[in-house]
XYZ file of C-alpha atoms in Angstrom:
298
model
C 5.238 25.449 -7.317
C 5.137 26.297 -11.001
C 3.457 23.848 -13.333
C 4.769 22.787 -16.722
C 3.075 20.646 -19.359
C 3.305 16.944 -18.612
C 6.070 15.260 -20.587
C 5.401 12.540 -23.098
C 4.795 9.094 -21.612
C 7.256 7.629 -24.136
C 10.371 8.647 -22.210
C 11.640 11.272 -19.825
C 14.599 13.446 -20.733
C 16.978 15.121 -18.296
C 15.022 18.354 -18.148
C 11.754 16.558 -17.471
C 13.271 14.431 -14.716
C 14.741 17.583 -13.147
C 11.278 19.149 -13.157
C 9.820 16.138 -11.346
C 12.702 16.232 -8.863
C 11.808 19.822 -7.997
C 9.056 18.258 -5.844
C 11.719 16.918 -3.439
C 11.252 18.340 0.080
C 7.727 19.491 -0.692
C 5.576 19.027 2.423
C 1.890 18.748 3.184
C 0.074 18.828 6.535
C -3.373 17.290 6.992
C -5.709 16.521 9.874
C -8.235 13.696 10.107
C -10.498 11.895 12.561
C -10.058 8.163 13.196
C -13.619 7.098 12.418
C -15.323 4.222 14.215
C -17.473 3.287 11.200
C -14.469 2.723 8.938
C -12.767 0.574 11.584
C -15.873 -1.598 11.910
C -16.056 -1.854 8.109
C -12.468 -3.060 7.751
C -12.961 -5.574 10.544
C -15.889 -7.016 8.573
C -13.935 -6.992 5.305
C -11.079 -8.945 6.938
C -13.664 -11.428 8.285
C -12.777 -10.731 11.901
C -15.183 -11.409 14.759
C -14.057 -8.428 16.838
C -16.557 -6.688 19.066
C -17.811 -3.373 17.633
C -15.119 -0.691 17.844
C -15.453 1.935 20.551
C -13.977 5.412 20.823
C -10.710 5.194 22.735
C -9.814 1.720 21.468
C -6.357 1.402 19.928
C -6.333 1.436 16.130
C -4.921 -1.862 14.788
C -1.625 -1.573 12.876
C -1.947 -0.388 9.241
C -5.590 0.536 9.673
C -4.572 4.205 9.573
C -4.506 3.715 5.786
C -8.244 4.423 5.908
C -7.420 8.000 6.905
C -5.981 10.995 5.022
C -7.545 9.794 1.789
C -7.334 11.885 -1.403
C -10.905 12.871 -2.243
C -10.627 14.672 -5.549
C -13.730 15.936 -7.278
C -15.066 13.562 -9.921
C -14.120 15.974 -12.717
C -10.486 15.938 -11.572
C -9.940 12.192 -11.869
C -7.590 10.761 -14.478
C -8.491 7.955 -16.897
C -7.219 5.325 -14.436
C -9.597 6.527 -11.700
C -6.857 8.203 -9.645
C -6.766 11.965 -9.092
C -5.033 13.691 -12.000
C -1.254 13.960 -11.657
C 0.267 16.901 -9.838
C -0.410 18.614 -6.540
C 1.545 17.173 -3.620
C 2.930 14.255 -5.646
C 4.930 15.085 -8.777
C 2.976 14.827 -12.084
C 4.713 11.670 -13.289
C 3.342 10.874 -16.782
C 4.172 7.161 -16.763
C 0.756 5.471 -16.811
C 1.168 2.577 -14.369
C 1.702 3.278 -10.678
C 2.194 0.881 -7.804
C 2.514 1.047 -4.045
C 5.700 -1.016 -3.978
C 6.419 -1.195 -0.272
C 7.049 0.694 2.899
C 8.525 0.833 6.372
C 6.633 1.786 9.519
C 7.552 2.350 13.148
C 5.001 2.744 15.935
C 5.487 4.426 19.286
C 4.231 1.502 21.338
C 3.265 3.672 24.312
C 1.242 6.065 22.141
C -1.069 4.201 19.749
C -3.497 5.988 17.498
C -6.985 5.651 18.948
C -10.466 5.520 17.510
C -12.297 8.822 17.788
C -9.243 11.059 18.069
C -7.929 13.716 15.699
C -4.557 13.004 14.090
C -2.124 15.251 12.255
C -0.085 13.865 9.367
C 2.930 15.720 7.992
C 4.116 14.341 4.640
C 7.328 15.050 2.757
C 8.633 14.039 -0.674
C 12.017 12.606 0.296
C 13.319 11.548 -3.122
C 12.432 11.201 -6.811
C 14.665 8.771 -8.719
C 14.549 7.908 -12.421
C 15.863 4.589 -13.709
C 15.749 2.589 -16.931
C 16.105 -1.167 -16.603
C 15.200 -4.412 -18.332
C 11.533 -3.836 -17.545
C 11.596 -0.337 -19.053
C 11.422 3.146 -17.621
C 10.784 3.543 -13.884
C 10.400 6.492 -11.562
C 10.565 5.972 -7.788
C 9.005 8.438 -5.348
C 9.720 8.096 -1.625
C 7.205 9.787 0.676
C 7.780 10.149 4.412
C 4.853 10.577 6.816
C 4.726 11.348 10.522
C 1.505 10.993 12.528
C 0.834 12.863 15.765
C -2.072 12.879 18.165
C -2.636 15.021 21.263
C 0.024 13.014 23.131
C 2.750 13.466 20.502
C 4.374 11.327 17.824
C 2.528 8.047 17.292
C 3.821 6.641 13.985
C 6.386 7.271 11.259
C 6.109 5.777 7.793
C 8.039 5.614 4.531
C 5.963 4.926 1.440
C 7.534 3.688 -1.829
C 5.660 4.576 -5.029
C 6.808 3.243 -8.409
C 5.642 4.612 -11.774
C 6.116 2.501 -14.907
C 5.584 2.812 -18.633
C 2.627 1.073 -20.249
C 3.000 -2.637 -20.865
C 4.335 -3.618 -24.289
C 4.169 -7.040 -25.995
C 7.968 -7.039 -26.204
C 8.486 -6.466 -22.456
C 10.648 -9.161 -20.825
C 8.725 -11.508 -18.547
C 10.165 -11.250 -14.999
C 11.163 -14.561 -13.478
C 9.022 -15.351 -10.424
C 10.504 -16.326 -7.069
C 9.373 -19.505 -5.335
C 7.985 -18.813 -1.867
C 9.004 -20.664 1.268
C 6.283 -23.131 2.278
C 7.385 -23.977 5.827
C 5.481 -21.673 8.137
C 4.008 -21.800 11.614
C 1.056 -19.662 10.513
C -0.900 -19.942 7.295
C -4.230 -18.654 6.000
C -5.799 -18.875 2.551
C -7.469 -15.699 1.284
C -10.157 -15.519 -1.380
C -9.804 -11.904 -2.527
C -12.850 -11.888 -4.771
C -14.242 -8.776 -6.502
C -16.528 -8.047 -3.539
C -13.610 -7.972 -1.103
C -11.616 -5.746 -3.463
C -14.620 -3.427 -3.868
C -15.116 -3.166 -0.102
C -11.434 -2.340 0.507
C -11.466 0.206 -2.328
C -14.535 1.805 -0.776
C -13.024 1.912 2.723
C -9.879 3.582 1.382
C -11.712 5.733 -1.214
C -9.464 4.189 -3.868
C -10.839 4.842 -7.351
C -7.998 3.078 -9.179
C -9.770 1.002 -11.826
C -7.280 -1.874 -11.701
C -9.054 -3.109 -8.554
C -12.653 -3.244 -9.813
C -12.886 -2.615 -13.582
C -12.009 -5.897 -15.300
C -12.235 -4.584 -18.854
C -9.926 -1.661 -17.992
C -7.292 -3.716 -16.192
C -7.161 -6.379 -18.905
C -7.499 -4.212 -22.020
C -5.743 -1.000 -20.974
C -3.090 -2.207 -18.525
C -2.585 -5.717 -19.859
C -3.117 -7.692 -16.654
C -5.037 -10.996 -16.578
C -7.433 -10.014 -13.798
C -8.295 -7.534 -11.069
C -5.274 -6.653 -8.949
C -5.412 -7.225 -5.200
C -4.366 -4.008 -3.440
C -0.820 -4.142 -2.108
C -1.879 -2.405 1.142
C -4.645 -4.984 1.561
C -2.137 -7.833 1.317
C 0.144 -6.056 3.808
C -2.846 -5.588 6.134
C -3.689 -9.283 5.819
C -0.092 -10.181 6.753
C -0.346 -8.100 9.922
C -3.811 -9.535 10.527
C -2.262 -13.021 10.401
C 0.149 -11.939 13.138
C -2.719 -10.516 15.212
C -4.703 -13.751 14.895
C -1.786 -15.928 16.009
C -0.090 -13.626 18.551
C -2.976 -11.489 19.869
C -1.001 -10.119 22.806
C 1.999 -8.993 20.738
C 2.607 -5.262 20.302
C 3.848 -4.399 16.816
C 6.640 -1.814 16.818
C 8.134 -2.090 13.302
C 6.886 -3.388 9.981
C 8.477 -3.354 6.543
C 7.087 -4.876 3.374
C 7.891 -5.153 -0.302
C 5.606 -6.108 -3.176
C 7.286 -8.714 -5.390
C 4.652 -9.750 -7.907
C 1.030 -8.748 -8.606
C -1.743 -10.851 -7.080
C -4.969 -11.276 -9.045
C -8.527 -12.103 -8.070
C -8.589 -15.177 -10.322
C -7.404 -17.596 -7.607
C -7.091 -17.657 -3.811
C -3.698 -16.721 -2.359
C -1.994 -17.533 0.939
C -0.504 -15.417 3.727
C 2.133 -17.059 5.915
C 4.201 -16.256 8.992
C 7.193 -17.696 10.815
C 8.358 -16.383 14.231
C 12.150 -16.196 14.503
C 14.332 -17.548 17.282
C 14.880 -14.136 18.901
C 11.212 -14.012 19.914
C 10.872 -10.475 18.556
C 11.040 -10.905 14.778
C 8.414 -12.474 12.561
C 8.895 -13.154 8.884
C 5.700 -12.748 6.903
C 5.028 -13.384 3.243
C 2.327 -14.114 0.687
C 2.294 -16.455 -2.273
C -0.124 -17.030 -5.125
C -1.909 -20.259 -6.069
C 1.170 -21.451 -7.957
C 3.483 -20.891 -4.993
C 5.219 -17.767 -6.337
C 6.246 -15.145 -3.803
C 4.093 -12.010 -4.125
C 4.963 -10.001 -0.987
C 7.545 -10.308 1.760
C 7.580 -8.523 5.099
C 9.280 -8.369 8.469
C 7.552 -7.494 11.725
C 9.122 -6.577 15.057
C 7.089 -7.096 18.218
C 7.482 -6.695 21.926
């Protein structure tokens, strides 16, 4: 695909948006090994008392996010610690990026397993540009399919949102109060050590998760940001702790509001009357909703 100079971060015109949309339908195929060491590391980071992982054990849901990691050379990293824009993902110039949510579906009779090789085929499904009250936004939808030697194991849709830099005049979004009635509840202290360990396990160099001076001075946030995928993983972990025999078949989640390391936050769950659906959510220390999710089990 031909490369053009990155457009100004101030705004995107029609021609620039069209260039970014030329990435639609671009595909990428990768192969990776589900490593036992990483699985043991995440179990420790989540404060689980699982026995040491063994080859052949089923990989817990969402733990595949420790695989297929972008490992750009140090000289190719951008100022935010991420790989420089371009390549498989479109070179969106807006400086702030966020994993905003996703939808996943597992083949319950074919779980990914520790020690096996997995193929992931990724596709850029859409690139949408919008301008709203919070400023300029660009949404990229990525679809992934994961296959092992037995066939399709997992499909995933991944929502990425790019935003302009924060401005003093930006409107303050109104927070949403979270539901407090829940059958399951766990308080999480996502301190800098926990954020560092998760960043290391996922080879995530984004400075918003470990560099306090960068995240406060450059991106305008009050503290280190808890990874959205980590919160989603903790929601599923809450399900696993309270329904250990359940088999997760579907999971969807949406980030509502950033969570910071300055205070503990809470993950909650409420099984629904159908016996197959579980509502999961997280709220911060003030009770504001930060992530909502739905799980389907069998």
